[in-house]
Amino acid sequence: MPSADFNHLAYREHSERAGRVTLQFSCLASGDQRWDRFEVPRLELGARLKPLVAALGPATTEALSALRDRLLI
């Protein structure tokens, strides 16, 4: 989702930090007209993510080790 669309559609909450607003995504699993145009059917999700993940290239040993360490906590 383009950030401009998210900024326009997101719900806003006053932040604890003065002068700040928190943008939130919230919807119902049964659908939400606000976000429906960005919904990806679950059977298409893998096909859409695959080229994005492939473009990242192989993970480094350090990145894999850090991931393993987080998962073992």
PDB file of C-alpha atoms in Angstrom:
ATOM      1  CA  MET A   1       0.000   0.000   0.000  1.00  0.00           C
ATOM      2  CA  PRO A   2       1.438   3.371  -0.897  1.00  0.00           C
ATOM      3  CA  SER A   3       2.205   5.439   2.187  1.00  0.00           C
ATOM      4  CA  ALA A   4       0.106   8.362   0.912  1.00  0.00           C
ATOM      5  CA  ASP A   5      -2.944   6.078   0.853  1.00  0.00           C
ATOM      6  CA  PHE A   6      -2.177   4.739   4.321  1.00  0.00           C
ATOM      7  CA  ASN A   7      -1.726   8.259   5.704  1.00  0.00           C
ATOM      8  CA  HIS A   8      -5.071   9.269   4.220  1.00  0.00           C
ATOM      9  CA  LEU A   9      -7.042   6.183   5.338  1.00  0.00           C
ATOM     10  CA  ALA A  10      -5.504   5.298   8.703  1.00  0.00           C
ATOM     11  CA  TYR A  11      -7.320   5.924  11.932  1.00  0.00           C
ATOM     12  CA  ARG A  12      -5.653   8.522  14.133  1.00  0.00           C
ATOM     13  CA  GLU A  13      -4.914   8.405  17.825  1.00  0.00           C
ATOM     14  CA  HIS A  14      -3.367  11.145  19.923  1.00  0.00           C
ATOM     15  CA  SER A  15       0.139  10.157  20.946  1.00  0.00           C
ATOM     16  CA  GLU A  16       1.569  10.438  24.434  1.00  0.00           C
ATOM     17  CA  ARG A  17       4.278  12.549  22.808  1.00  0.00           C
ATOM     18  CA  ALA A  18       3.196  16.166  22.440  1.00  0.00           C
ATOM     19  CA  GLY A  19       2.369  17.234  18.900  1.00  0.00           C
ATOM     20  CA  ARG A  20       2.320  13.657  17.574  1.00  0.00           C
ATOM     21  CA  VAL A  21      -0.416  11.462  16.144  1.00  0.00           C
ATOM     22  CA  THR A  22      -0.291   7.676  15.819  1.00  0.00           C
ATOM     23  CA  LEU A  23      -1.668   6.206  12.580  1.00  0.00           C
ATOM     24  CA  GLN A  24      -3.429   2.868  13.027  1.00  0.00           C
ATOM     25  CA  PHE A  25      -4.635   0.135  10.710  1.00  0.00           C
ATOM     26  CA  SER A  26      -7.756  -1.614  11.957  1.00  0.00           C
ATOM     27  CA  CYS A  27     -10.377  -3.606  10.079  1.00  0.00           C
ATOM     28  CA  LEU A  28     -12.809  -6.471  10.439  1.00  0.00           C
ATOM     29  CA  ALA A  29     -11.909  -9.899   9.064  1.00  0.00           C
ATOM     30  CA  SER A  30     -15.281  -9.873   7.298  1.00  0.00           C
ATOM     31  CA  GLY A  31     -14.198  -6.796   5.330  1.00  0.00           C
ATOM     32  CA  ASP A  32     -13.874  -3.044   5.635  1.00  0.00           C
ATOM     33  CA  GLN A  33     -14.690  -0.758   2.725  1.00  0.00           C
ATOM     34  CA  ARG A  34     -11.937   1.597   3.803  1.00  0.00           C
ATOM     35  CA  TRP A  35      -9.259  -1.027   3.087  1.00  0.00           C
ATOM     36  CA  ASP A  36     -10.963  -3.446   0.649  1.00  0.00           C
ATOM     37  CA  ARG A  37      -9.139  -2.187  -2.452  1.00  0.00           C
ATOM     38  CA  PHE A  38      -5.803  -3.246  -0.903  1.00  0.00           C
ATOM     39  CA  GLU A  39      -6.922  -6.720   0.146  1.00  0.00           C
ATOM     40  CA  VAL A  40      -4.999  -9.610  -1.412  1.00  0.00           C
ATOM     41  CA  PRO A  41      -6.721 -13.004  -1.539  1.00  0.00           C
ATOM     42  CA  ARG A  42      -4.774 -15.444   0.620  1.00  0.00           C
ATOM     43  CA  LEU A  43      -4.101 -17.825  -2.279  1.00  0.00           C
ATOM     44  CA  GLU A  44      -2.413 -14.970  -4.194  1.00  0.00           C
ATOM     45  CA  LEU A  45      -0.334 -13.659  -1.315  1.00  0.00           C
ATOM     46  CA  GLY A  46       2.622 -16.032  -1.770  1.00  0.00           C
ATOM     47  CA  ALA A  47       2.873 -15.280  -5.491  1.00  0.00           C
ATOM     48  CA  ARG A  48       2.927 -11.543  -4.773  1.00  0.00           C
ATOM     49  CA  LEU A  49       5.532 -11.808  -2.014  1.00  0.00           C
ATOM     50  CA  LYS A  50       7.912 -14.183  -3.822  1.00  0.00           C
ATOM     51  CA  PRO A  51       9.480 -11.590  -6.192  1.00  0.00           C
ATOM     52  CA  LEU A  52       9.840  -9.080  -3.353  1.00  0.00           C
ATOM     53  CA  VAL A  53      11.627 -11.605  -1.153  1.00  0.00           C
ATOM     54  CA  ALA A  54      13.808 -12.776  -4.064  1.00  0.00           C
ATOM     55  CA  ALA A  55      14.855  -9.178  -4.764  1.00  0.00           C
ATOM     56  CA  LEU A  56      16.333  -8.974  -1.262  1.00  0.00           C
ATOM     57  CA  GLY A  57      18.973 -11.547  -2.152  1.00  0.00           C
ATOM     58  CA  PRO A  58      20.382 -14.161   0.185  1.00  0.00           C
ATOM     59  CA  ALA A  59      20.441 -13.524   3.920  1.00  0.00           C
ATOM     60  CA  THR A  60      23.796 -13.068   5.604  1.00  0.00           C
ATOM     61  CA  THR A  61      25.027 -15.497   8.226  1.00  0.00           C
ATOM     62  CA  GLU A  62      24.748 -12.717  10.783  1.00  0.00           C
ATOM     63  CA  ALA A  63      21.112 -12.017   9.896  1.00  0.00           C
ATOM     64  CA  LEU A  64      20.218 -15.707  10.121  1.00  0.00           C
ATOM     65  CA  SER A  65      21.999 -16.042  13.469  1.00  0.00           C
ATOM     66  CA  ALA A  66      20.159 -13.009  14.850  1.00  0.00           C
ATOM     67  CA  LEU A  67      16.840 -14.465  13.700  1.00  0.00           C
ATOM     68  CA  ARG A  68      17.642 -17.818  15.288  1.00  0.00           C
ATOM     69  CA  ASP A  69      18.569 -16.116  18.548  1.00  0.00           C
ATOM     70  CA  ARG A  70      15.273 -14.202  18.621  1.00  0.00           C
ATOM     71  CA  LEU A  71      13.261 -17.348  17.926  1.00  0.00           C
ATOM     72  CA  LEU A  72      14.958 -19.291  20.705  1.00  0.00           C
ATOM     73  CA  ILE A  73      14.073 -16.764  23.397  1.00  0.00           C
TER      74      ILE A  73
END
